[in-house]
PDB file of C-alpha atoms in Angstrom:
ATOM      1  CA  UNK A   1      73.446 113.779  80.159  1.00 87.00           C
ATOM      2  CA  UNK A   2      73.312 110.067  79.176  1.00 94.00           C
ATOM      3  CA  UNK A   3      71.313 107.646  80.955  1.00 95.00           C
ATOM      4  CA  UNK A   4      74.976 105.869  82.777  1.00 94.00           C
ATOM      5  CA  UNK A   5      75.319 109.264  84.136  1.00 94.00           C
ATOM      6  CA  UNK A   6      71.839 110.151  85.277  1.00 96.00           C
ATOM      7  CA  UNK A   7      72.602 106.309  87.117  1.00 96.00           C
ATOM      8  CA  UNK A   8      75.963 108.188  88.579  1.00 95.00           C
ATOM      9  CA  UNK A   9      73.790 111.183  89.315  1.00 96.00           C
ATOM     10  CA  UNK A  10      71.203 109.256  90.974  1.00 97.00           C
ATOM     11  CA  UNK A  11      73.459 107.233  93.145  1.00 96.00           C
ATOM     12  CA  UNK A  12      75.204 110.275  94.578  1.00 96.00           C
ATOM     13  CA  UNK A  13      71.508 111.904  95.152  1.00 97.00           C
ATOM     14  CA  UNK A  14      70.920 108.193  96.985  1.00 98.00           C
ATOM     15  CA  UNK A  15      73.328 109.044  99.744  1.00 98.00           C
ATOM     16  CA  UNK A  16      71.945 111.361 102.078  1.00 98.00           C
ATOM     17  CA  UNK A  17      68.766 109.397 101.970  1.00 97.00           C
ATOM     18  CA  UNK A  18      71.048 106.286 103.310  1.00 98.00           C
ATOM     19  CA  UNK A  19      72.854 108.216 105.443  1.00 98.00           C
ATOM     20  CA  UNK A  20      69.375 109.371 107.320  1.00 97.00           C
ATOM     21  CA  UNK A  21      67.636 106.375 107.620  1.00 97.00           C
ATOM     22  CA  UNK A  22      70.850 104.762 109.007  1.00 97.00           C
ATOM     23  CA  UNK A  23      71.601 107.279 111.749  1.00 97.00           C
ATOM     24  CA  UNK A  24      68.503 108.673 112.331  1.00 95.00           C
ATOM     25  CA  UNK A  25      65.636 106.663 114.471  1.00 91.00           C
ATOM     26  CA  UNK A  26      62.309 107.254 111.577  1.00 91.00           C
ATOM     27  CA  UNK A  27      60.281 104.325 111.764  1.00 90.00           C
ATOM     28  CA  UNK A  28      61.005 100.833 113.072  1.00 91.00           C
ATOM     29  CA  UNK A  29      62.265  99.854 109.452  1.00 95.00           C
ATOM     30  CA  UNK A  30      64.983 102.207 109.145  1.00 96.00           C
ATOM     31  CA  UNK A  31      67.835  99.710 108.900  1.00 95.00           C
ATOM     32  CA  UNK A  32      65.856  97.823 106.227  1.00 97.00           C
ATOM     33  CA  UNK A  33      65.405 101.278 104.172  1.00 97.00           C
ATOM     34  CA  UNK A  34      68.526 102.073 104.508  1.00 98.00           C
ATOM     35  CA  UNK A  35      69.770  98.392 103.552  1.00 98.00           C
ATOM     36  CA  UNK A  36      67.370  98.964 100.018  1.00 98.00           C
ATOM     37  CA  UNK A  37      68.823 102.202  99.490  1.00 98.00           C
ATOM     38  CA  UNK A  38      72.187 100.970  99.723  1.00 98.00           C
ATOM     39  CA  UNK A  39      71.225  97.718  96.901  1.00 97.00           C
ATOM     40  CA  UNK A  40      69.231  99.908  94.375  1.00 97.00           C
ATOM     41  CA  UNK A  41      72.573 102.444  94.667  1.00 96.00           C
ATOM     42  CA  UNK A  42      74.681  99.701  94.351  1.00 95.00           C
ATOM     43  CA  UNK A  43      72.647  98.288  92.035  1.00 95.00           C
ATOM     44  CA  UNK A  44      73.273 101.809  89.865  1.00 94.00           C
ATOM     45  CA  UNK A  45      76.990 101.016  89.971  1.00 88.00           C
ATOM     46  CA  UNK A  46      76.496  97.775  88.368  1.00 88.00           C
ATOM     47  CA  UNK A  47      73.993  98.846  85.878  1.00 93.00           C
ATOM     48  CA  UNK A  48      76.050 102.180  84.505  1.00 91.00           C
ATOM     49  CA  UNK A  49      79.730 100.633  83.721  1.00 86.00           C
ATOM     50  CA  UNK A  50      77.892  98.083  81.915  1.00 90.00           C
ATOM     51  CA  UNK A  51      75.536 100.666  79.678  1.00 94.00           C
ATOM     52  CA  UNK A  52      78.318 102.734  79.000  1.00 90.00           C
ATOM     53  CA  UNK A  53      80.106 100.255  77.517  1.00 89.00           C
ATOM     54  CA  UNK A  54      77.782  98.247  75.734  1.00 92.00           C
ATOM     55  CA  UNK A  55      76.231 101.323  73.930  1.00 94.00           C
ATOM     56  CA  UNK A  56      79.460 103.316  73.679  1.00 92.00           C
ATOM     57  CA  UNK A  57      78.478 105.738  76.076  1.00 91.00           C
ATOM     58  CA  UNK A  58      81.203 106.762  77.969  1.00 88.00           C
ATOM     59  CA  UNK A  59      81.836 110.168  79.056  1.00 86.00           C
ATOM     60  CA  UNK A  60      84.479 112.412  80.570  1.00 84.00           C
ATOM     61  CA  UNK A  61      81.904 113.117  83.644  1.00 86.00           C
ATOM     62  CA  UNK A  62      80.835 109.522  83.727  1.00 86.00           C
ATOM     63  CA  UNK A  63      84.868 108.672  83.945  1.00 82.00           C
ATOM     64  CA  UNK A  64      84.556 111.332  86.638  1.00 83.00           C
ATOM     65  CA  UNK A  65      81.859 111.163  88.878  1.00 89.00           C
ATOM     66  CA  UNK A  66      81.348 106.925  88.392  1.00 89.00           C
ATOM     67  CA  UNK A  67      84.072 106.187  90.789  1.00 86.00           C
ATOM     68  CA  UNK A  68      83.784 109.239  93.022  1.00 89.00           C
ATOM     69  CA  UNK A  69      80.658 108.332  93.634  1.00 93.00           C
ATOM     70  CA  UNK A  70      81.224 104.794  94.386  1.00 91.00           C
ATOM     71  CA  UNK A  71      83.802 105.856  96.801  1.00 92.00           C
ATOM     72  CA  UNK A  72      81.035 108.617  98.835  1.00 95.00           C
ATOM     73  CA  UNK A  73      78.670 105.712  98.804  1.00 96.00           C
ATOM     74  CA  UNK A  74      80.946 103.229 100.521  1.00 96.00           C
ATOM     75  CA  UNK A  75      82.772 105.879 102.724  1.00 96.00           C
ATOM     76  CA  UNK A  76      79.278 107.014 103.621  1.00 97.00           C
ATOM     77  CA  UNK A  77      78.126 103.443 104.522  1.00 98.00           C
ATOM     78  CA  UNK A  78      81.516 102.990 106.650  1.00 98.00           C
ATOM     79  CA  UNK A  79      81.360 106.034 108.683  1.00 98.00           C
ATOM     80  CA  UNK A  80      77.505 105.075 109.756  1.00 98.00           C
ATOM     81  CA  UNK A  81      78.615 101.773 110.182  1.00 98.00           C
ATOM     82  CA  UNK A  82      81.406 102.846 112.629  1.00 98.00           C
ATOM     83  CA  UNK A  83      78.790 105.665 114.374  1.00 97.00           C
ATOM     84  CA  UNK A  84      76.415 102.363 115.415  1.00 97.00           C
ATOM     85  CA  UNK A  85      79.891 100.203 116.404  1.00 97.00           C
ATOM     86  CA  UNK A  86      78.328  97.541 113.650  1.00 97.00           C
ATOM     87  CA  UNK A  87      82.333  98.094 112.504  1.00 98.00           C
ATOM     88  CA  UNK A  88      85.954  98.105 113.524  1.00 98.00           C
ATOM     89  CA  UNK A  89      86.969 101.953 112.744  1.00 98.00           C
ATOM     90  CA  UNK A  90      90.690 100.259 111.771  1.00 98.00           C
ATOM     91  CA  UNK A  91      88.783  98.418 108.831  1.00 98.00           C
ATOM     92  CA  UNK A  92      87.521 101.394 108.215  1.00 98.00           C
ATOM     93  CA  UNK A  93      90.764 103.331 108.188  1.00 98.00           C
ATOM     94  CA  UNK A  94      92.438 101.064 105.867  1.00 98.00           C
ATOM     95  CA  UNK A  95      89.841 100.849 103.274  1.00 97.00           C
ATOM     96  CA  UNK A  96      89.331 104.703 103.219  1.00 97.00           C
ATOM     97  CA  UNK A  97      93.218 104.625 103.235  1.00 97.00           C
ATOM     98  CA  UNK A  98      93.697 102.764 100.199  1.00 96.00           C
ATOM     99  CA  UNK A  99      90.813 104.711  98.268  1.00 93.00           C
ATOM    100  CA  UNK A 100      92.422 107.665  98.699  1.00 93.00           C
ATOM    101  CA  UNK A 101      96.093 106.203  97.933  1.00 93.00           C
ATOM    102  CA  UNK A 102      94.384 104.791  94.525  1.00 90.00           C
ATOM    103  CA  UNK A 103      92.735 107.975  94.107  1.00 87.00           C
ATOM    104  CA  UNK A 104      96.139 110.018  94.073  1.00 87.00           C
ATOM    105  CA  UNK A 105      97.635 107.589  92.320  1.00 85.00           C
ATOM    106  CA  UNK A 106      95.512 107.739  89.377  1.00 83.00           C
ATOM    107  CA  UNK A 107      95.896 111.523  89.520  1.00 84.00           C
ATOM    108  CA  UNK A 108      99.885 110.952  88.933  1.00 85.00           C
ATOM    109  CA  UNK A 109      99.293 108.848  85.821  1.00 84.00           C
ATOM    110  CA  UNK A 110      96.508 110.908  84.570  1.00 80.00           C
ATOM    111  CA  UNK A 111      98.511 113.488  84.711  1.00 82.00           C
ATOM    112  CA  UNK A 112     101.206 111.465  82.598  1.00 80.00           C
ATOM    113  CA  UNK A 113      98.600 110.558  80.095  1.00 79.00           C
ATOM    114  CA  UNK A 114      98.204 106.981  81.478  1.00 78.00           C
ATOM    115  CA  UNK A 115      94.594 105.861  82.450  1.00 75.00           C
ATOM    116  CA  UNK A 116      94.747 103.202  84.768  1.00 76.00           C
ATOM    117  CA  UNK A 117      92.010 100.677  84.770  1.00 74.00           C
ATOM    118  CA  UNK A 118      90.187  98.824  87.550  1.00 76.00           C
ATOM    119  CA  UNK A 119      92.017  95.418  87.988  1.00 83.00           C
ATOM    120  CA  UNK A 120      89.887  92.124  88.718  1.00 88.00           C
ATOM    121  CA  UNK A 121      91.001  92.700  92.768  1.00 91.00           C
ATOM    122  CA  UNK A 122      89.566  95.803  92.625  1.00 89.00           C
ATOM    123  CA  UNK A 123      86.156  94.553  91.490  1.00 87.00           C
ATOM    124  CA  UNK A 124      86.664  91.619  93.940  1.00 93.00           C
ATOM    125  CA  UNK A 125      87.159  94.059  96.608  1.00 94.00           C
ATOM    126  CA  UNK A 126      84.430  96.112  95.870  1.00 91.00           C
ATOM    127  CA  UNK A 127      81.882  93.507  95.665  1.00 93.00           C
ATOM    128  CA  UNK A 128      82.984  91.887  98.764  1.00 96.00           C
ATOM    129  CA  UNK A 129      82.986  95.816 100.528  1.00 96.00           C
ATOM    130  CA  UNK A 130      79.844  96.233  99.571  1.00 95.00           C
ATOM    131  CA  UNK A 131      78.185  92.514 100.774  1.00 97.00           C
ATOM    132  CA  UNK A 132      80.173  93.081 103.897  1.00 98.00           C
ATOM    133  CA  UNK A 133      78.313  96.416 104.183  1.00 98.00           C
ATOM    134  CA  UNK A 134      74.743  94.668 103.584  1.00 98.00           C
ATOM    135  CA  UNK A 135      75.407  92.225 106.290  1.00 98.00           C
ATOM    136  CA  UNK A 136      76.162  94.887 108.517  1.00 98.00           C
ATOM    137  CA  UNK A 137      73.216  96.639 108.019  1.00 98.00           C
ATOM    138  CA  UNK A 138      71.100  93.606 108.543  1.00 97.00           C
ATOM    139  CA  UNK A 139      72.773  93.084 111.372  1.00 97.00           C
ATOM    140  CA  UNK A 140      70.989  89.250 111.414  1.00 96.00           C
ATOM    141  CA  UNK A 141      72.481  87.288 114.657  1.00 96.00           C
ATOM    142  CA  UNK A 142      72.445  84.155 113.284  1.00 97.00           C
ATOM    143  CA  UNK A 143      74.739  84.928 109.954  1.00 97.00           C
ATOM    144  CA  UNK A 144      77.661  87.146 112.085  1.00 97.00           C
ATOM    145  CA  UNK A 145      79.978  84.875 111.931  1.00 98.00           C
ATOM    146  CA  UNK A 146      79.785  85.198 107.916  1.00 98.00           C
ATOM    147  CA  UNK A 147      79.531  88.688 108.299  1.00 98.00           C
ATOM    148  CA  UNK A 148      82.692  88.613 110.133  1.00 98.00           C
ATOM    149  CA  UNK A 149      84.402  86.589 107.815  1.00 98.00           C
ATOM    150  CA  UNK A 150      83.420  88.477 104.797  1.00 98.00           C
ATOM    151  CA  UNK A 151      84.887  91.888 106.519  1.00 98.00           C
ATOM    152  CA  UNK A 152      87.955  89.607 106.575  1.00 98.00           C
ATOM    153  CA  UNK A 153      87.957  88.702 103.226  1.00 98.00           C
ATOM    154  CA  UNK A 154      87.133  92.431 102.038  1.00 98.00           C
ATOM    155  CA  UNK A 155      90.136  94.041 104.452  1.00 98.00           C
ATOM    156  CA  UNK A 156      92.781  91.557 102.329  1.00 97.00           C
ATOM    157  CA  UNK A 157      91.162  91.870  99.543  1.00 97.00           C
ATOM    158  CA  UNK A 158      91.491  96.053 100.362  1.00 97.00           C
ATOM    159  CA  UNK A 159      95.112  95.379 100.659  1.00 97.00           C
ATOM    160  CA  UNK A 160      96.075  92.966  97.915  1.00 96.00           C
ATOM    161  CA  UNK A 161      94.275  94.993  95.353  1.00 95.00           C
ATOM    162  CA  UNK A 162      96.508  98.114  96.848  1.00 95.00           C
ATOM    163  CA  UNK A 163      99.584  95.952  96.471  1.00 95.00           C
ATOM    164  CA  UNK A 164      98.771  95.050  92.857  1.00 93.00           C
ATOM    165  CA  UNK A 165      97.823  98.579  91.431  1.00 91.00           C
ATOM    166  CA  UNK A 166     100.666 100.071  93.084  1.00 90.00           C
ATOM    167  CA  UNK A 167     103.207  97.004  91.558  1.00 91.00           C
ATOM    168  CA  UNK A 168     101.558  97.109  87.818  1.00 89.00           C
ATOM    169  CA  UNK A 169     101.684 100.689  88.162  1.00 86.00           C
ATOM    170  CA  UNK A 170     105.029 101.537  89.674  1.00 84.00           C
ATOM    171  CA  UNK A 171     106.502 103.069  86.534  1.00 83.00           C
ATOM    172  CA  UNK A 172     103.490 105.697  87.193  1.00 78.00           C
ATOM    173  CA  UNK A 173     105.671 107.528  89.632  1.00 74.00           C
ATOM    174  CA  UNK A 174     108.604 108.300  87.688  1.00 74.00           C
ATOM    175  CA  UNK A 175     109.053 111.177  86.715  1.00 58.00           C
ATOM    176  CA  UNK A 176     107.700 111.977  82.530  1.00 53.00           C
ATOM    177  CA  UNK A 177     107.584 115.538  82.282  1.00 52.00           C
TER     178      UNK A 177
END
């Protein structure tokens, strides 16, 4: 157990301390703890890719669990975010949507010895999911106009990225075996 997945490991045991101080009325700071939470788990996302490669650290479970865990954090963060009407649940749909179409995806060409890697729309799309979901949280008045335009820019973003894994990929679904 390498320190990029104790990061993973602590990131996953992040979420239902999120998921609590979003939904549940604890102190009249919960939206700010569960706005931290949410940075120091992102924060973990950032910090483990970037380990694991520099010191050669990469793992089976960290190949694993890194992304899965992304996607529980963000799905997590959506759902809440949909329970307190802070978001469309159609933005919601199609960015769950195209997780799980990416997820399957990669289970095809995994299963056909192909690995596919994260494409620079992906990591766009990611970063602009998860400022769109720290807006939300903060919830500030004065800046929802940018929060609205950066759920915008995170829903095409969601799609394009889709488009492009699925074109680069396409030979993915033929038939090898």
């Amino acid at each position: 157990m390498n320190l990029p997945n104790k990061l993973t490991l602590f990131r996953v045991i992040l979420i239902p301390f999120f998921v609590v101080f979003m939904l549940v009325d604890i102190t009249d700071f919960d939206k700010w703890i569960s706005l931290a939470i949410f940075i120091i788990a992102s924060l973990t996302d950032l910090l483990d890719g970037k380990i694991a490669r520099k010191y050669n650290l990469v793992t089976n479970f960290g190949k694993f669990m890194d992304p899965l865990a992304d996607k529980l954090l963000v799905c997590s963060a959506l759902v809440c975010l949909v329970a307190l009407a802070k978001i469309p649940a159609w933005v919601v749909i199609v960015i769950i949507s195209r997780e799980f179409i990416i997820s399957g995806f990669r289970l095809i060409a995994s299963d056909n010895g192909v690995v596919i890697a994260a494409s620079y729309f992906g990591k766009f799309k990611t970063t602009f999911q998860m400022v769109m979901i720290c807006l939300m949280i903060a919830d500030i008045e004065t800046i929802s106009i940018l929060t609205e335009v950066v759920m915008w820019i995170a829903v095409i973003l969601t799609v394009i990225s889709l488009i492009d894994y699925l074109v680069k990929n396409k030979d993915v679904m033929k038939e090898t075996k």
